[in-house]
GROMACS .gro file of C-alpha atoms in nm:
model
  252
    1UNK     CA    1   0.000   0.000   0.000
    2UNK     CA    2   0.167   0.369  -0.125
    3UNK     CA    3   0.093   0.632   0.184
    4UNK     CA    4   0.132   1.050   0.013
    5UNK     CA    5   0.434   1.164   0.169
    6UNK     CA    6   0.306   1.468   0.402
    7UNK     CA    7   0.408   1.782   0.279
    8UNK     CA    8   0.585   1.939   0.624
    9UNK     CA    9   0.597   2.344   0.612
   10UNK     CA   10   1.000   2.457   0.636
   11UNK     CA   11   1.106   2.576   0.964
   12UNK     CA   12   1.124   2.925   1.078
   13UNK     CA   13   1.422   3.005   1.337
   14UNK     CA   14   1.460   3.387   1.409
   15UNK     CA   15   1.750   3.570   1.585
   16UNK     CA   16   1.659   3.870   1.823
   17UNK     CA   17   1.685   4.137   1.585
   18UNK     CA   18   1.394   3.973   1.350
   19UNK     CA   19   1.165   3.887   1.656
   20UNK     CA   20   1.185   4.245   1.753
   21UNK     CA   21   1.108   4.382   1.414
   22UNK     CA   22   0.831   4.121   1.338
   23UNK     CA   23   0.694   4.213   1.675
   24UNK     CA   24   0.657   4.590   1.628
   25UNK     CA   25   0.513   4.494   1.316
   26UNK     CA   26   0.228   4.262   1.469
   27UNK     CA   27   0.123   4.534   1.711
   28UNK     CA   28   0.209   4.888   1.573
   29UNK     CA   29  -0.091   5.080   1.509
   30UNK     CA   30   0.022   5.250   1.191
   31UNK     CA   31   0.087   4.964   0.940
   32UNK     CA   32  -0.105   4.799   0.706
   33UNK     CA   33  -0.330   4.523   0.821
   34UNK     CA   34  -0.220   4.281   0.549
   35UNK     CA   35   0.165   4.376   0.677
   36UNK     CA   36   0.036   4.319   1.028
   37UNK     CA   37  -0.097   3.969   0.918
   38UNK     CA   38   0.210   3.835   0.753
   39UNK     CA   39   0.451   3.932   1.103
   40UNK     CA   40   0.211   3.729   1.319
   41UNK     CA   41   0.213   3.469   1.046
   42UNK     CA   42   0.616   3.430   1.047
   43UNK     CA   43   0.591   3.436   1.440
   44UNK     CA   44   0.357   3.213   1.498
   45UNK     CA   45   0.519   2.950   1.230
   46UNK     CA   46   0.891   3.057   1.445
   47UNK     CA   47   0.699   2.905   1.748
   48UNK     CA   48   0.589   2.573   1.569
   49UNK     CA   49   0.252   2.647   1.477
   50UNK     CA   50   0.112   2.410   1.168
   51UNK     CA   51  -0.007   2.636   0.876
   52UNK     CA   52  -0.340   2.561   0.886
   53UNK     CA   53  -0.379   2.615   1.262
   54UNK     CA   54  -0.190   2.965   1.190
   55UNK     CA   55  -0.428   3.021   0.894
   56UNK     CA   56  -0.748   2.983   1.126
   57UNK     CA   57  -0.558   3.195   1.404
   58UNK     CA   58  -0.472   3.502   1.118
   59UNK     CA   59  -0.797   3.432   0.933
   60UNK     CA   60  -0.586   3.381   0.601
   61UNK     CA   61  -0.623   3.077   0.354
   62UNK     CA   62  -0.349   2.789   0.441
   63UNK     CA   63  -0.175   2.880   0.103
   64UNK     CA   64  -0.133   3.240   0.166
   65UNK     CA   65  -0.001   3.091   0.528
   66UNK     CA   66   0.268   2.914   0.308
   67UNK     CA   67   0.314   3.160   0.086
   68UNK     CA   68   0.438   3.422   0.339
   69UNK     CA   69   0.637   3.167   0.514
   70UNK     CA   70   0.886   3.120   0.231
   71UNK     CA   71   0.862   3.484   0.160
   72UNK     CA   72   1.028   3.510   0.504
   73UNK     CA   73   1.260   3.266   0.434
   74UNK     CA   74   1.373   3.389   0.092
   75UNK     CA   75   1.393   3.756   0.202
   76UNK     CA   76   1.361   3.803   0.554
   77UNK     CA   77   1.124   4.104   0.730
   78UNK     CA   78   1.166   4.337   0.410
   79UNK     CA   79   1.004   4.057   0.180
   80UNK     CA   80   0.688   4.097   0.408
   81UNK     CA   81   0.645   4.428   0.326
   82UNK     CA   82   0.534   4.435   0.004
   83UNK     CA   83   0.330   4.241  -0.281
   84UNK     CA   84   0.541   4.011  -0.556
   85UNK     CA   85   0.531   4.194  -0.857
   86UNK     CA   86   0.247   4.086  -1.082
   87UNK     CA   87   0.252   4.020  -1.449
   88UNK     CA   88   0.105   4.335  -1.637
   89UNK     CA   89  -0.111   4.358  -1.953
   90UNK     CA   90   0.080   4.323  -2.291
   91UNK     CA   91   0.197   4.706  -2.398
   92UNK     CA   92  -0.049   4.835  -2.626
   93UNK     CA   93   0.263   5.030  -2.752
   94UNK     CA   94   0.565   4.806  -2.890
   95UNK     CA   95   0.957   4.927  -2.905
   96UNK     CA   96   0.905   5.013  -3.228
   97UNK     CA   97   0.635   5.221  -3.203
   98UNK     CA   98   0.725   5.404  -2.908
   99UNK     CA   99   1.124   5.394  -3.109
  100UNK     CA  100   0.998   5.578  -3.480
  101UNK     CA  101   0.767   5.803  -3.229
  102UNK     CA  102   1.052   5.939  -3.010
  103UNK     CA  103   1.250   5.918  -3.376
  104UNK     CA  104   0.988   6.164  -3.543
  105UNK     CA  105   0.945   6.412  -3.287
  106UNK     CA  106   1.340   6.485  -3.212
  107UNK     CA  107   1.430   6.439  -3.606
  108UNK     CA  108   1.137   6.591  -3.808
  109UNK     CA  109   0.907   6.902  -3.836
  110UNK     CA  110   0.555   6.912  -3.914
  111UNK     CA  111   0.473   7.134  -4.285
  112UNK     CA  112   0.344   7.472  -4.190
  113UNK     CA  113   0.410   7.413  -3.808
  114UNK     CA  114   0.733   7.493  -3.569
  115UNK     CA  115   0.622   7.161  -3.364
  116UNK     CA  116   0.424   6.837  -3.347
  117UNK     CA  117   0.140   6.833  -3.168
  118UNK     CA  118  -0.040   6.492  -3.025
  119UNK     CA  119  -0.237   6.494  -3.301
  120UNK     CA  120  -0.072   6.639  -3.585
  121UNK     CA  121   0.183   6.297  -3.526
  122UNK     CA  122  -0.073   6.086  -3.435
  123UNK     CA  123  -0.281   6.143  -3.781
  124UNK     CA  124   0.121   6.125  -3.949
  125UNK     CA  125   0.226   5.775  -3.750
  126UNK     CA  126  -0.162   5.628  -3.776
  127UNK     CA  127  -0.175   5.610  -3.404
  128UNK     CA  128  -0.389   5.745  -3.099
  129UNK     CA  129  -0.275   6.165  -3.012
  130UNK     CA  130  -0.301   5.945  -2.661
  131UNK     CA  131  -0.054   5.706  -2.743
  132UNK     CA  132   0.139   6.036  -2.847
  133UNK     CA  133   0.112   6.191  -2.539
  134UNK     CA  134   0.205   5.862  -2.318
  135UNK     CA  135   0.499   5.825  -2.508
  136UNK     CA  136   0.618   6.196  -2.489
  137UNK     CA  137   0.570   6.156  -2.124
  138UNK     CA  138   0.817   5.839  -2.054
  139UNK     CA  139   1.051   6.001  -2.224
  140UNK     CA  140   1.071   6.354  -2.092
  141UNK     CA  141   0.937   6.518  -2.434
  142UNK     CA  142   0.792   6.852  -2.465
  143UNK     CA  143   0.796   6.990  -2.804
  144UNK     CA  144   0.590   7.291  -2.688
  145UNK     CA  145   0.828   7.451  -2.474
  146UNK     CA  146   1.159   7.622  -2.569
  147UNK     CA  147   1.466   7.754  -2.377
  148UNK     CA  148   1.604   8.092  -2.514
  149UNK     CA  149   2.015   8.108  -2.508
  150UNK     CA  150   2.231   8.414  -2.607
  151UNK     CA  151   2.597   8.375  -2.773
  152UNK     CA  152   2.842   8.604  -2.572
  153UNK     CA  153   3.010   8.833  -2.853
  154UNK     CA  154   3.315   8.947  -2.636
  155UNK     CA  155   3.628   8.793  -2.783
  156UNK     CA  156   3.778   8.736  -2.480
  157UNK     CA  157   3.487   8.536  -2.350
  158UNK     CA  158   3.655   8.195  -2.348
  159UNK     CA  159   3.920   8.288  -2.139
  160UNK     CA  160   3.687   8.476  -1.855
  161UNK     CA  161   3.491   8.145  -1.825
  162UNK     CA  162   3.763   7.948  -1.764
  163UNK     CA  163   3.887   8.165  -1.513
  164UNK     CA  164   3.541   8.172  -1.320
  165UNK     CA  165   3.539   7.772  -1.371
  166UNK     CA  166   3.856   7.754  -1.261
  167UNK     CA  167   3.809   7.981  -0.899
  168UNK     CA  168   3.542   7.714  -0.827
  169UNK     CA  169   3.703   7.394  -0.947
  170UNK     CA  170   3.996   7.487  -0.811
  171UNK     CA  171   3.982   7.776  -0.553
  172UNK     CA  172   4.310   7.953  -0.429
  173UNK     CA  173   4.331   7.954  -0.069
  174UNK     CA  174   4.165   8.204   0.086
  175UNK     CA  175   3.924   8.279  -0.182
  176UNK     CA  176   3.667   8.565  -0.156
  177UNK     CA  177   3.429   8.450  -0.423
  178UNK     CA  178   3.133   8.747  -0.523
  179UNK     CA  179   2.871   8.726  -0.736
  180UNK     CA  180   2.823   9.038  -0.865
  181UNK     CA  181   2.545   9.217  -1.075
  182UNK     CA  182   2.427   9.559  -1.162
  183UNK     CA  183   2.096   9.756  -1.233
  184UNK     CA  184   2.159  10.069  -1.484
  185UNK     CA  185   1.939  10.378  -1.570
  186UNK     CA  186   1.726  10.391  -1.228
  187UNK     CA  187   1.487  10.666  -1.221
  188UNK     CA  188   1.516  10.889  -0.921
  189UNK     CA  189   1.179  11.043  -0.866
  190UNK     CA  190   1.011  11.264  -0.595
  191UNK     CA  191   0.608  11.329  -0.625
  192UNK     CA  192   0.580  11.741  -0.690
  193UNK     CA  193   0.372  11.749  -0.389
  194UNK     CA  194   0.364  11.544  -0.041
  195UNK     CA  195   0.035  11.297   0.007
  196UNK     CA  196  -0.199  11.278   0.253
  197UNK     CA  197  -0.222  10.983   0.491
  198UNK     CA  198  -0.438  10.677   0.511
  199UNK     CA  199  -0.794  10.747   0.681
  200UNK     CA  200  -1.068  10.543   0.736
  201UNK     CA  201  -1.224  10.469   0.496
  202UNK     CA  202  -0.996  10.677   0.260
  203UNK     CA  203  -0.673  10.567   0.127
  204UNK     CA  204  -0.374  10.728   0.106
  205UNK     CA  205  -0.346  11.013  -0.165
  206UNK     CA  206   0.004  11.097  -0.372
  207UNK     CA  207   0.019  11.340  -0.676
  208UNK     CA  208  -0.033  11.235  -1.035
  209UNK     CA  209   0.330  11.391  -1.164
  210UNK     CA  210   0.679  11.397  -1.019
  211UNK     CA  211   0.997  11.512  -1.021
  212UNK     CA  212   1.305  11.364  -1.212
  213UNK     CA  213   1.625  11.384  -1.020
  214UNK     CA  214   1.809  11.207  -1.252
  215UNK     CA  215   1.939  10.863  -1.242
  216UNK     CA  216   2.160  10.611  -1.056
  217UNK     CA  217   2.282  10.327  -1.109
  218UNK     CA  218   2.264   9.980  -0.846
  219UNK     CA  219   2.586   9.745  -0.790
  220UNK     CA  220   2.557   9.480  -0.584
  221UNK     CA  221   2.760   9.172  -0.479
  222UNK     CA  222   2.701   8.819  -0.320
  223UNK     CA  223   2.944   8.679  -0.074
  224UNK     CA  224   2.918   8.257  -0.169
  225UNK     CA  225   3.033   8.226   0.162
  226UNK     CA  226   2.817   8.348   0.410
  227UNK     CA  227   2.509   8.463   0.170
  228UNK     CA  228   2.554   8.875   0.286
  229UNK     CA  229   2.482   9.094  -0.015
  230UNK     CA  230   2.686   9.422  -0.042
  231UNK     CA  231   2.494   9.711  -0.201
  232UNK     CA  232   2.604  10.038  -0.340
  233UNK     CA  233   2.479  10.370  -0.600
  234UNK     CA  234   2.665  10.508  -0.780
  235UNK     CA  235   2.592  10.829  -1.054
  236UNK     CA  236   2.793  10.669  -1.310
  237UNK     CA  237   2.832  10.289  -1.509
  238UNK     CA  238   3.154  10.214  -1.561
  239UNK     CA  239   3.413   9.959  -1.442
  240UNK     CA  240   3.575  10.198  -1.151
  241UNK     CA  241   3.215  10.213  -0.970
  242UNK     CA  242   3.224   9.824  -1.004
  243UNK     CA  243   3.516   9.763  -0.831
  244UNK     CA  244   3.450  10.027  -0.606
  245UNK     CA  245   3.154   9.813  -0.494
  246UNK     CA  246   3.254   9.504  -0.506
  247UNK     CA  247   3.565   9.565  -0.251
  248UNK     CA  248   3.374   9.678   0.023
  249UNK     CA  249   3.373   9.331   0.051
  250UNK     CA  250   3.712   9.288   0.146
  251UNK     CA  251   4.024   9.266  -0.082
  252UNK     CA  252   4.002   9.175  -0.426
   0.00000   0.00000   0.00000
């Protein structure tokens, strides 16, 4: 007479650090109840429980039981956690597709248009304008939006950036690093008459023309190393009142 061999479940030994963990788990308010149910699984089976005892005790099905003891087994606390991944649909978009989409849009132009739109490449391709749009937005595609740039016409422009490179790949000891700006033609104006205050229920009044005292111009500079901005006006633009700014700083 053939007897089925019994199917015994593995055994589940845990060291100190796991039975901590797998406790918190069991009892801490703030998880997930499924998470919650897979710790007391793995501690009850660490204790000798058989599955289908654990699975009336956890109200799970026996093969769940089993399924999140080798789970546990194979990858410990941080394989309870979280589902397996599950098998997906079939793409409704193949390589190829998605390949002579991305191909069209960084390669081609539309007749009588600066860029593709979703549909304008959809009715080209003979595909969905949502296909279009999912596929622009795996792969970071915006054919909508531009970024201006300006060429710098000063012939000595190559060597200036590699000296401002340089100062922060390499900075001398000591550095004083400033980032410096200016703000040219400001308008000094005073109102021809002063205004009356704020009442209730009456604003403030000022006058409708002003005075022109002339104009100044604003230099100021960033210290990179503690974020304090020196500030300075000056009547003229030129590359005196710059420096003149910029070392109140310190030397230069």
């Amino acid at each position: 007479m053939e007897v089925a061999a019994m199917r015994i479940a593995p055994r589940i030994e845990l060291d100190a650090v796991a039975q901590r963990e797998l406790a918190a788990l069991a009892r801490r308010g703030r998880v997930e109840a499924r998470v919650q149910q897979r710790a007391k699984v793995v501690l009850l089976a660490a204790q000798g429980w058989q599955n289908k005892d654990i699975a009336v005790e956890v109200d799970l099905d026996r093969r769940q039981v089993a399924l999140w003891r080798q789970r546990f087994l194979e990858g410990g606390v941080e394989a309870l956690m979280h589902d397996a991944p599950r098998p997906g649909r079939t793409p409704s978009v193949t390589a190829e597709v998605e390949s002579s989409i991305v191909d069209k849009t960084l390669h081609d132009k539309p007749i009588a248009a600066t860029h593709w739109s979703t549909r304008t490449l959809a009715a080209q391709l003979g595909v969905g304008p949502t296909t279009i749009r999912r596929v622009w937005q795996r792969n970071g595609l915006k054919p909508h939006r531009q970024s201006s740039f300006k060429l710098s016409r000063d012939p000595r422009f190559e060597d200036k950036l590699l000296d401002v490179v340089g100062l922060y790949l390499n900075p001398p000891e000591r550095a004083l690093v400033l980032s410096c700006d200016e703000k040219s033609q400001i308008q000094a104006l005073n109102r021809t008459q002063p205004g009356l205050p704020m009442k209730k229920g009456r604003a403030g009044t000022v006058t409708h023309d002003y005075k022109r005292h002339g104009t100044t111009t604003l230099f100021a500079a960033l210290n990179t190393l503690d974020g304090t901005v020196i500030t300075m006006c000056q009547p003229q633009h030129r590359h005196a009142e710059m420096l003149c700014g910029t070392t109140r700083a310190g030397p230069v």
